[in-house]
């Protein structure tokens, strides 16, 4: 059995569904299809949740947006008018269910975690239903299969849950026992007490990987609108090329460091059984389907060692200064505990005798700054932040045990007069990163690409 996932970028226009149908028909049954919400819908739902306590009309607006988008697709593919009516009726029923939660937020004036996660799951619930109706109408033997139905249990964390495989793998596997096409709404699982828990933004990839692990799938096929993993962002390096094979580790590091192709945690579930992840492009040749990147546990060293260079601007540095912060016990514990309570995720920590630097997501930077200004940490005299910076990572098997990589990297940037503010090497086996001012980011990436792949360009 294979698990196939279609993302929001595959669900932009009504016409996109014909491509999906063509792809789905190319697979054998039984098949599990996981879908994201229609393109942009999760963002729209988030902004409604943020406004609904003061703006009652936003409930109505969201209802209309969701109904219009899904009905437009259904009307393109359902032919019989009674089928259309039945589908519209069911769609309206589900949107009405979602509305109850939004009314709750409006009246109580805030969105408790479980309500927020539930409302956001409707993007996927509606897209899965829509695809189900269409496939059914086309005579494909299919069934909607929600995380509730299959018992996809989580660790109970709202907003960023993980699947509890010990508790649910076997029940999920036995759920998919018929020779059918199953259509699963991605993005969420269910806590032991029956609450909806999201897997984080882009979490449908993780849903699909988790189900692939439970059923020990032959492969996980992710359909996207990009040309696989590339050696760099083609907007910066136009002649960047496709990477055909990668290890989970390499792909996870690239995803963590900004390549927004796959959810960074989607690789974890695949590792134990070495389930290959195939990345396909929905805009490619659908008569001759081939994966653009195949990701598995097998790491291959290339002659360049470095395979790809990625970046993220979603990064900031928070510095705690004070004489001896590097040798006083307990400072990190105090600070990280306080950050945990505020839901601030620490991406990396670097310490010296007089400074502790935290790398944080830009969204968390000011929150953390304020928190620490008010939290009188013993030994810390000054809190400072740096923003408008970018993190650039190079990734490749063999990075750590090949001499000369660091020299090449710093040659490439110093040749352009670019200064690396923070550097981390040797922590990950397959990735190194450094930080530069954002306005030097593109120049640095171009120069690195040239330096490492010079021969390939000749
Ligand atoms: N719809 C969700 C999001 O936009 C999950 C996903 O697309 O994978 O984050
Ligand atoms: Mg997505």
CSV table of C-alpha atoms and ligand atoms in Angstrom, one decimal:
chain,number,residue,atom,x,y,z
A,1,UNK,CA,0.0,0.0,0.0
A,2,UNK,CA,1.2,3.5,-0.8
A,3,UNK,CA,0.4,6.8,0.9
A,4,UNK,CA,0.0,9.7,-1.4
A,5,UNK,CA,-0.3,13.3,-0.3
A,6,UNK,CA,-1.5,16.4,-2.1
A,7,UNK,CA,-0.7,19.8,-0.7
A,8,UNK,CA,-2.6,23.1,-0.8
A,9,UNK,CA,-0.5,24.1,-3.8
A,10,UNK,CA,-2.1,21.3,-5.7
A,11,UNK,CA,-5.5,22.6,-4.8
A,12,UNK,CA,-5.5,26.2,-6.1
A,13,UNK,CA,-8.0,26.1,-8.9
A,14,UNK,CA,-10.9,23.9,-9.9
A,15,UNK,CA,-8.9,22.7,-12.9
A,16,UNK,CA,-6.2,21.3,-10.6
A,17,UNK,CA,-8.5,18.5,-9.5
A,18,UNK,CA,-8.3,17.0,-13.0
A,19,UNK,CA,-4.5,16.6,-12.5
A,20,UNK,CA,-5.1,15.0,-9.1
A,21,UNK,CA,-7.6,12.6,-10.6
A,22,UNK,CA,-5.2,11.6,-13.4
A,23,UNK,CA,-2.5,11.0,-10.8
A,24,UNK,CA,-4.8,9.0,-8.5
A,25,UNK,CA,-5.9,6.8,-11.4
A,26,UNK,CA,-2.2,5.9,-12.1
A,27,UNK,CA,-1.9,4.2,-8.7
A,28,UNK,CA,-3.1,0.7,-7.7
A,29,UNK,CA,-5.6,0.1,-5.0
A,30,UNK,CA,-5.6,0.0,-2.0
A,31,UNK,CA,-4.4,3.6,-1.7
A,32,UNK,CA,-4.4,6.2,1.0
A,33,UNK,CA,-4.6,9.8,-0.1
A,34,UNK,CA,-3.9,12.6,2.4
A,35,UNK,CA,-5.0,16.1,1.5
A,36,UNK,CA,-4.2,19.6,2.8
A,37,UNK,CA,-6.8,22.4,2.8
A,38,UNK,CA,-7.4,24.3,-0.4
A,39,UNK,CA,-4.7,26.8,-1.1
A,40,UNK,CA,-4.7,29.7,1.3
A,41,UNK,CA,-7.6,28.4,3.4
A,42,UNK,CA,-5.6,27.8,6.5
A,43,UNK,CA,-4.3,31.4,6.5
A,44,UNK,CA,-7.9,32.6,6.0
A,45,UNK,CA,-9.2,30.6,8.9
A,46,UNK,CA,-6.3,31.8,11.1
A,47,UNK,CA,-7.1,35.4,10.5
A,48,UNK,CA,-10.8,34.8,11.2
A,49,UNK,CA,-9.9,33.2,14.5
A,50,UNK,CA,-7.8,36.3,15.3
A,51,UNK,CA,-10.5,38.7,14.5
A,52,UNK,CA,-13.7,37.0,15.5
A,53,UNK,CA,-13.8,38.1,19.1
A,54,UNK,CA,-14.4,41.7,17.9
A,55,UNK,CA,-15.8,41.2,14.5
A,56,UNK,CA,-19.0,39.1,14.4
A,57,UNK,CA,-19.3,39.4,10.6
A,58,UNK,CA,-16.0,37.6,10.0
A,59,UNK,CA,-17.9,34.3,10.8
A,60,UNK,CA,-20.2,34.9,8.0
A,61,UNK,CA,-17.4,35.9,5.7
A,62,UNK,CA,-15.4,32.8,6.4
A,63,UNK,CA,-18.5,30.6,5.9
A,64,UNK,CA,-19.1,32.2,2.5
A,65,UNK,CA,-15.4,31.9,1.5
A,66,UNK,CA,-15.3,28.2,2.4
A,67,UNK,CA,-18.7,27.4,0.8
A,68,UNK,CA,-17.9,29.4,-2.4
A,69,UNK,CA,-14.5,27.8,-2.9
A,70,UNK,CA,-15.6,24.2,-2.3
A,71,UNK,CA,-18.9,24.5,-4.2
A,72,UNK,CA,-17.1,25.9,-7.2
A,73,UNK,CA,-14.9,22.8,-7.4
A,74,UNK,CA,-17.8,20.5,-6.8
A,75,UNK,CA,-19.9,22.1,-9.5
A,76,UNK,CA,-17.1,21.6,-12.0
A,77,UNK,CA,-17.0,17.8,-11.4
A,78,UNK,CA,-20.4,16.7,-10.3
A,79,UNK,CA,-22.9,16.2,-13.1
A,80,UNK,CA,-26.2,15.1,-11.7
A,81,UNK,CA,-28.1,17.9,-10.0
A,82,UNK,CA,-29.3,15.6,-7.1
A,83,UNK,CA,-25.6,14.7,-6.5
A,84,UNK,CA,-24.7,18.3,-6.4
A,85,UNK,CA,-27.5,19.1,-4.0
A,86,UNK,CA,-26.5,16.3,-1.7
A,87,UNK,CA,-22.9,17.3,-1.7
A,88,UNK,CA,-23.8,21.0,-1.0
A,89,UNK,CA,-26.0,20.0,1.8
A,90,UNK,CA,-23.3,18.0,3.5
A,91,UNK,CA,-20.8,20.8,2.9
A,92,UNK,CA,-23.1,23.3,4.5
A,93,UNK,CA,-23.7,21.0,7.4
A,94,UNK,CA,-19.9,20.8,8.1
A,95,UNK,CA,-19.4,24.5,7.8
A,96,UNK,CA,-22.3,25.0,10.2
A,97,UNK,CA,-20.5,22.7,12.7
A,98,UNK,CA,-17.4,24.9,12.4
A,99,UNK,CA,-19.5,28.0,13.0
A,100,UNK,CA,-20.5,26.8,16.4
A,101,UNK,CA,-16.9,26.9,17.5
A,102,UNK,CA,-16.4,30.4,16.0
A,103,UNK,CA,-19.5,31.7,17.8
A,104,UNK,CA,-17.9,30.3,21.0
A,105,UNK,CA,-14.7,32.3,20.4
A,106,UNK,CA,-16.8,35.4,19.7
A,107,UNK,CA,-18.8,35.2,22.8
A,108,UNK,CA,-16.1,34.2,25.3
A,109,UNK,CA,-13.6,36.6,23.7
A,110,UNK,CA,-10.7,34.2,23.3
A,111,UNK,CA,-9.8,31.0,21.5
A,112,UNK,CA,-8.8,28.2,23.8
A,113,UNK,CA,-6.3,25.8,22.2
A,114,UNK,CA,-8.7,23.0,21.6
A,115,UNK,CA,-11.2,25.3,19.9
A,116,UNK,CA,-8.5,26.8,17.7
A,117,UNK,CA,-7.2,23.4,16.6
A,118,UNK,CA,-10.7,22.2,15.9
A,119,UNK,CA,-11.7,25.2,13.8
A,120,UNK,CA,-8.4,25.0,11.8
A,121,UNK,CA,-9.0,21.3,11.0
A,122,UNK,CA,-12.1,22.3,8.9
A,123,UNK,CA,-9.9,23.4,6.1
A,124,UNK,CA,-8.8,19.8,5.6
A,125,UNK,CA,-12.1,18.3,6.5
A,126,UNK,CA,-13.8,20.2,3.7
A,127,UNK,CA,-11.1,19.6,1.1
A,128,UNK,CA,-11.1,15.8,1.8
A,129,UNK,CA,-14.9,15.7,1.6
A,130,UNK,CA,-14.8,17.6,-1.7
A,131,UNK,CA,-12.2,15.2,-3.2
A,132,UNK,CA,-14.1,12.2,-1.9
A,133,UNK,CA,-17.3,13.4,-3.6
A,134,UNK,CA,-15.6,13.9,-6.9
A,135,UNK,CA,-13.8,10.5,-6.9
A,136,UNK,CA,-17.0,8.8,-5.9
A,137,UNK,CA,-18.8,10.5,-8.8
A,138,UNK,CA,-16.1,9.3,-11.2
A,139,UNK,CA,-16.8,5.8,-10.2
A,140,UNK,CA,-13.7,5.3,-8.1
A,141,UNK,CA,-14.3,3.0,-5.1
A,142,UNK,CA,-13.4,5.4,-2.3
A,143,UNK,CA,-14.1,6.2,1.3
A,144,UNK,CA,-13.5,9.2,3.6
A,145,UNK,CA,-11.3,8.3,6.5
A,146,UNK,CA,-10.8,10.9,9.2
A,147,UNK,CA,-8.2,10.7,12.0
A,148,UNK,CA,-11.1,10.1,14.3
A,149,UNK,CA,-12.3,7.1,12.3
A,150,UNK,CA,-8.9,5.4,12.2
A,151,UNK,CA,-7.8,6.5,15.7
A,152,UNK,CA,-4.7,8.5,14.8
A,153,UNK,CA,-3.7,9.2,18.4
A,154,UNK,CA,-1.4,12.1,19.4
A,155,UNK,CA,0.7,13.0,22.5
A,156,UNK,CA,-2.0,15.6,23.3
A,157,UNK,CA,-0.1,18.7,22.5
A,158,UNK,CA,-2.2,21.4,20.8
A,159,UNK,CA,-0.9,23.2,17.8
A,160,UNK,CA,2.2,21.0,17.4
A,161,UNK,CA,1.4,17.4,18.3
A,162,UNK,CA,3.2,14.2,17.4
A,163,UNK,CA,1.6,10.8,16.8
A,164,UNK,CA,1.8,8.3,19.6
A,165,UNK,CA,2.8,5.3,17.5
A,166,UNK,CA,3.0,2.8,20.4
A,167,UNK,CA,-0.7,3.5,21.1
A,168,UNK,CA,-2.1,3.7,17.6
A,169,UNK,CA,-0.1,2.0,14.9
A,170,UNK,CA,-1.9,-1.3,14.9
A,171,UNK,CA,-5.4,0.2,15.1
A,172,UNK,CA,-4.6,2.5,12.2
A,173,UNK,CA,-3.1,-0.3,10.2
A,174,UNK,CA,-6.1,-2.5,10.6
A,175,UNK,CA,-8.5,0.3,9.7
A,176,UNK,CA,-7.2,0.4,6.1
A,177,UNK,CA,-8.2,-3.2,5.3
A,178,UNK,CA,-10.3,-2.8,2.2
A,179,UNK,CA,-9.3,-2.6,-1.4
A,180,UNK,CA,-10.3,1.1,-1.7
A,181,UNK,CA,-9.0,4.6,-2.2
A,182,UNK,CA,-9.1,6.2,1.2
A,183,UNK,CA,-9.2,10.0,1.5
A,184,UNK,CA,-7.8,11.4,4.7
A,185,UNK,CA,-7.9,15.0,5.9
A,186,UNK,CA,-4.3,15.9,7.0
A,187,UNK,CA,-3.0,18.3,9.5
A,188,UNK,CA,-4.5,16.8,12.7
A,189,UNK,CA,-4.8,13.8,14.9
A,190,UNK,CA,-6.8,13.1,18.0
A,191,UNK,CA,-5.8,13.1,21.7
A,192,UNK,CA,-6.7,10.3,24.0
A,193,UNK,CA,-9.5,12.4,25.3
A,194,UNK,CA,-10.9,12.9,21.8
A,195,UNK,CA,-9.6,16.5,21.2
A,196,UNK,CA,-8.3,17.7,17.8
A,197,UNK,CA,-4.5,18.3,17.9
A,198,UNK,CA,-2.8,20.0,14.9
A,199,UNK,CA,0.6,18.9,13.7
A,200,UNK,CA,1.9,22.4,13.1
A,201,UNK,CA,1.8,24.5,9.9
A,202,UNK,CA,2.3,22.3,6.9
A,203,UNK,CA,1.4,19.4,9.1
A,204,UNK,CA,-0.3,17.3,6.4
A,205,UNK,CA,3.1,16.0,5.3
A,206,UNK,CA,3.5,14.8,8.8
A,207,UNK,CA,0.0,13.2,8.8
A,208,UNK,CA,0.9,11.3,5.6
A,209,UNK,CA,4.3,10.2,7.0
A,210,UNK,CA,2.7,9.0,10.3
A,211,UNK,CA,0.0,7.0,8.4
A,212,UNK,CA,2.7,5.6,6.1
A,213,UNK,CA,4.6,4.4,9.2
A,214,UNK,CA,1.5,2.8,10.8
A,215,UNK,CA,0.6,0.8,7.6
A,216,UNK,CA,4.2,0.2,6.7
A,217,UNK,CA,3.6,1.7,3.3
A,218,UNK,CA,5.7,0.8,0.3
A,219,UNK,CA,6.4,4.5,-0.2
A,220,UNK,CA,5.2,8.0,0.7
A,221,UNK,CA,4.6,10.0,-2.4
A,222,UNK,CA,4.3,13.8,-1.9
A,223,UNK,CA,2.9,15.8,-4.7
A,224,UNK,CA,4.0,19.4,-4.7
A,225,UNK,CA,4.3,22.3,-7.1
A,226,UNK,CA,8.1,22.5,-6.9
A,227,UNK,CA,10.8,20.7,-8.9
A,228,UNK,CA,12.0,18.6,-6.0
A,229,UNK,CA,14.9,19.6,-3.8
A,230,UNK,CA,17.3,21.8,-5.6
A,231,UNK,CA,21.0,22.8,-5.0
A,232,UNK,CA,19.8,26.3,-4.1
A,233,UNK,CA,16.7,28.5,-4.3
A,234,UNK,CA,16.3,29.0,-8.1
A,235,UNK,CA,15.1,32.6,-7.5
A,236,UNK,CA,18.7,33.4,-6.3
A,237,UNK,CA,20.7,30.9,-8.4
A,238,UNK,CA,18.9,30.4,-11.7
A,239,UNK,CA,21.0,27.5,-12.7
A,240,UNK,CA,20.4,25.5,-9.5
A,241,UNK,CA,19.8,21.8,-10.2
A,242,UNK,CA,17.7,19.0,-9.0
A,243,UNK,CA,19.0,16.6,-6.3
A,244,UNK,CA,17.9,13.1,-7.2
A,245,UNK,CA,18.7,11.3,-4.0
A,246,UNK,CA,19.0,12.4,-0.5
A,247,UNK,CA,19.0,10.9,3.0
A,248,UNK,CA,16.3,11.7,5.6
A,249,UNK,CA,18.9,13.5,7.6
A,250,UNK,CA,19.9,15.8,4.8
A,251,UNK,CA,16.3,16.5,3.8
A,252,UNK,CA,15.3,17.2,7.4
A,253,UNK,CA,18.2,19.6,7.9
A,254,UNK,CA,17.4,21.4,4.7
A,255,UNK,CA,13.7,21.7,5.8
A,256,UNK,CA,14.7,22.9,9.2
A,257,UNK,CA,16.9,25.5,7.7
A,258,UNK,CA,14.4,27.1,5.4
A,259,UNK,CA,13.8,24.9,2.4
A,260,UNK,CA,10.0,25.2,2.6
A,261,UNK,CA,9.3,22.0,0.7
A,262,UNK,CA,8.5,19.4,3.3
A,263,UNK,CA,7.5,19.6,7.0
A,264,UNK,CA,10.7,19.1,8.9
A,265,UNK,CA,9.2,16.4,11.1
A,266,UNK,CA,7.8,14.3,8.2
A,267,UNK,CA,11.0,12.3,8.1
A,268,UNK,CA,11.0,10.9,11.6
A,269,UNK,CA,8.1,8.4,11.1
A,270,UNK,CA,9.7,7.1,7.9
A,271,UNK,CA,13.1,6.2,9.4
A,272,UNK,CA,12.3,3.0,11.4
A,273,UNK,CA,11.1,1.1,8.4
A,274,UNK,CA,13.1,3.0,5.8
A,275,UNK,CA,10.0,4.0,3.8
A,276,UNK,CA,11.2,6.0,0.8
A,277,UNK,CA,9.7,9.5,0.4
A,278,UNK,CA,9.2,10.3,-3.3
A,279,UNK,CA,8.8,13.9,-4.3
A,280,UNK,CA,6.7,14.6,-7.4
A,281,UNK,CA,5.8,17.7,-9.3
A,282,UNK,CA,2.1,18.0,-10.2
A,283,UNK,CA,3.0,20.3,-13.2
A,284,UNK,CA,5.4,17.7,-14.6
A,285,UNK,CA,4.6,15.1,-17.3
A,286,UNK,CA,1.7,13.1,-15.9
A,287,UNK,CA,2.0,10.5,-18.7
A,288,UNK,CA,5.4,9.6,-17.6
A,289,UNK,CA,5.5,10.0,-13.9
A,290,UNK,CA,8.9,10.0,-12.2
A,291,UNK,CA,9.9,11.3,-8.8
A,292,UNK,CA,12.2,14.3,-8.8
A,293,UNK,CA,13.8,13.6,-5.5
A,294,UNK,CA,13.9,10.3,-3.7
A,295,UNK,CA,14.6,10.5,0.1
A,296,UNK,CA,15.5,7.4,2.1
A,297,UNK,CA,17.9,6.3,4.8
A,298,UNK,CA,20.6,5.6,2.3
A,299,UNK,CA,23.0,8.5,2.4
A,300,UNK,CA,25.1,9.1,-0.7
A,301,UNK,CA,28.2,11.2,-0.7
A,302,UNK,CA,28.6,13.2,-3.9
A,303,UNK,CA,32.0,14.4,-5.1
A,304,UNK,CA,31.1,17.9,-4.1
A,305,UNK,CA,30.1,16.7,-0.6
A,306,UNK,CA,27.7,19.7,-0.3
A,307,UNK,CA,24.4,19.0,-2.0
A,308,UNK,CA,22.4,22.1,-1.3
A,309,UNK,CA,22.5,25.5,0.3
A,310,UNK,CA,19.3,26.8,1.9
A,311,UNK,CA,18.4,29.8,4.0
A,312,UNK,CA,15.8,31.3,6.2
A,313,UNK,CA,15.1,35.0,7.1
A,314,UNK,CA,12.9,33.8,10.0
A,315,UNK,CA,15.7,34.1,12.5
A,316,UNK,CA,16.9,36.5,15.2
A,317,UNK,CA,19.6,36.5,17.8
A,318,UNK,CA,18.9,37.3,21.5
A,319,UNK,CA,22.0,38.0,23.5
A,320,UNK,CA,22.3,37.9,27.2
A,321,UNK,CA,25.4,39.7,28.4
A,322,UNK,CA,27.1,39.7,31.8
A,323,UNK,CA,30.6,38.9,33.1
A,324,UNK,CA,30.8,35.2,33.6
A,325,UNK,CA,27.5,34.1,32.2
A,326,UNK,CA,29.4,31.3,30.6
A,327,UNK,CA,30.5,29.8,33.9
A,328,UNK,CA,27.6,30.6,36.3
A,329,UNK,CA,25.3,27.6,36.8
A,330,UNK,CA,21.6,27.9,36.3
A,331,UNK,CA,21.3,30.8,33.9
A,332,UNK,CA,20.3,28.7,31.0
A,333,UNK,CA,17.8,26.7,33.1
A,334,UNK,CA,16.1,29.9,34.3
A,335,UNK,CA,15.9,31.4,30.9
A,336,UNK,CA,14.9,28.3,29.0
A,337,UNK,CA,12.2,27.5,31.5
A,338,UNK,CA,10.7,31.0,31.2
A,339,UNK,CA,10.8,30.7,27.4
A,340,UNK,CA,9.1,27.4,27.6
A,341,UNK,CA,6.2,28.8,29.6
A,342,UNK,CA,5.7,31.5,26.9
A,343,UNK,CA,5.8,28.9,24.1
A,344,UNK,CA,9.0,30.3,22.7
A,345,UNK,CA,11.0,27.7,20.8
A,346,UNK,CA,14.8,27.9,20.9
A,347,UNK,CA,16.4,27.0,17.7
A,348,UNK,CA,20.0,27.0,18.9
A,349,UNK,CA,22.1,28.2,21.8
A,350,UNK,CA,25.8,29.3,21.7
A,351,UNK,CA,27.6,30.4,24.8
A,352,UNK,CA,30.9,32.1,25.6
A,353,UNK,CA,32.4,33.5,28.8
A,354,UNK,CA,30.4,36.7,28.7
A,355,UNK,CA,27.5,36.2,26.2
A,356,UNK,CA,24.8,33.6,25.8
A,357,UNK,CA,23.2,33.8,22.3
A,358,UNK,CA,19.9,32.2,21.4
A,359,UNK,CA,18.7,31.8,17.9
A,360,UNK,CA,15.0,32.3,17.8
A,361,UNK,CA,12.3,32.6,15.1
A,362,UNK,CA,11.6,36.3,14.3
A,363,UNK,CA,8.1,36.0,15.7
A,364,UNK,CA,9.5,34.9,19.1
A,365,UNK,CA,12.4,37.5,19.2
A,366,UNK,CA,10.6,40.5,20.6
A,367,UNK,CA,8.4,38.3,22.9
A,368,UNK,CA,11.6,36.8,24.3
A,369,UNK,CA,13.3,40.2,24.6
A,370,UNK,CA,10.4,41.6,26.6
A,371,UNK,CA,10.2,38.5,28.8
A,372,UNK,CA,13.9,38.7,29.6
A,373,UNK,CA,13.9,42.5,30.2
A,374,UNK,CA,11.4,41.8,32.9
A,375,UNK,CA,12.9,38.6,34.3
A,376,UNK,CA,15.7,39.7,36.5
A,377,UNK,CA,18.2,36.8,35.7
A,378,UNK,CA,21.0,36.6,38.1
A,379,UNK,CA,24.3,37.5,36.4
A,380,UNK,CA,22.8,39.0,33.3
A,381,UNK,CA,23.3,42.8,32.9
A,382,UNK,CA,22.2,43.4,29.4
A,383,UNK,CA,19.8,41.9,26.9
A,384,UNK,CA,20.3,42.7,23.2
A,385,UNK,CA,18.7,41.6,20.0
A,386,UNK,CA,19.7,41.4,16.4
A,387,UNK,CA,17.3,41.1,13.6
A,388,UNK,CA,17.4,41.7,9.8
A,389,UNK,CA,19.7,38.7,9.7
A,390,UNK,CA,19.5,35.5,7.6
A,391,UNK,CA,20.7,32.0,8.4
A,392,UNK,CA,22.4,30.2,5.5
A,393,UNK,CA,23.0,26.4,5.8
A,394,UNK,CA,25.0,24.0,3.7
A,395,UNK,CA,23.9,20.4,3.7
A,396,UNK,CA,25.5,17.2,2.5
A,397,UNK,CA,26.6,13.7,3.7
A,398,UNK,CA,30.3,13.8,4.7
A,399,UNK,CA,30.3,17.5,5.6
A,400,UNK,CA,31.9,16.8,9.0
A,401,UNK,CA,34.5,14.3,8.0
A,402,UNK,CA,35.9,16.0,4.9
A,403,UNK,CA,38.6,18.5,5.3
A,404,UNK,CA,38.5,21.9,3.5
A,405,UNK,CA,34.8,22.4,3.6
A,406,UNK,CA,34.9,25.3,6.1
A,407,UNK,CA,37.8,26.9,4.2
A,408,UNK,CA,35.8,26.8,1.0
A,409,UNK,CA,32.7,28.2,2.7
A,410,UNK,CA,34.5,31.1,4.2
A,411,UNK,CA,36.5,31.8,1.1
A,412,UNK,CA,33.3,32.1,-0.8
A,413,UNK,CA,31.8,34.7,1.5
A,414,UNK,CA,34.9,36.6,2.4
A,415,UNK,CA,35.7,37.0,-1.4
A,416,UNK,CA,32.5,39.1,-1.4
A,417,UNK,CA,33.4,41.0,1.7
A,418,UNK,CA,30.7,39.3,3.7
A,419,UNK,CA,31.0,38.8,7.4
A,420,UNK,CA,29.6,35.7,9.2
A,421,UNK,CA,28.2,36.8,12.5
A,422,UNK,CA,27.6,33.4,14.1
A,423,UNK,CA,28.9,30.1,12.8
A,424,UNK,CA,27.9,26.5,13.8
A,425,UNK,CA,29.9,23.6,12.5
A,426,UNK,CA,30.2,20.0,13.6
A,427,UNK,CA,26.9,19.8,15.5
A,428,UNK,CA,24.9,18.1,12.8
A,429,UNK,CA,26.7,15.4,10.8
A,430,UNK,CA,25.3,16.7,7.6
A,431,UNK,CA,24.7,20.5,8.0
A,432,UNK,CA,26.6,23.6,8.9
A,433,UNK,CA,25.2,27.1,9.1
A,434,UNK,CA,26.2,30.7,9.6
A,435,UNK,CA,24.4,34.0,9.9
A,436,UNK,CA,24.8,37.1,7.8
A,437,UNK,CA,23.0,40.4,7.4
A,438,UNK,CA,19.9,39.8,5.3
A,439,UNK,CA,20.9,42.3,2.6
A,440,UNK,CA,24.0,40.1,1.9
A,441,UNK,CA,22.1,36.8,1.9
A,442,UNK,CA,21.7,36.4,-1.9
A,443,UNK,CA,25.3,37.4,-2.7
A,444,UNK,CA,26.5,34.9,-0.1
A,445,UNK,CA,24.4,32.1,-1.5
A,446,UNK,CA,25.5,32.8,-5.1
A,447,UNK,CA,29.1,32.8,-4.2
A,448,UNK,CA,28.8,29.5,-2.2
A,449,UNK,CA,27.0,27.8,-5.0
A,450,UNK,CA,29.8,28.9,-7.4
A,451,UNK,CA,32.5,27.9,-5.0
A,452,UNK,CA,31.3,24.4,-4.3
A,453,UNK,CA,29.8,23.5,-7.7
A,454,UNK,CA,32.4,25.3,-9.8
A,455,UNK,CA,33.2,22.3,-11.9
A,456,UNK,CA,29.6,21.5,-12.6
A,457,UNK,CA,29.2,25.0,-14.1
A,458,UNK,CA,32.2,24.6,-16.5
B,1,LIG,N1,-3.3,23.4,5.8
B,1,LIG,C1,-2.3,23.3,6.7
B,1,LIG,C2,-1.3,24.5,6.6
B,1,LIG,O1,-1.5,25.3,5.7
B,1,LIG,C3,-1.6,22.0,6.7
B,1,LIG,C4,-0.9,21.7,5.4
B,1,LIG,O2,-1.1,22.4,4.4
B,1,LIG,O3,-0.1,20.8,5.4
B,1,LIG,O4,-0.5,24.7,7.4
B,2,LIG,MG1,0.7,22.8,2.9
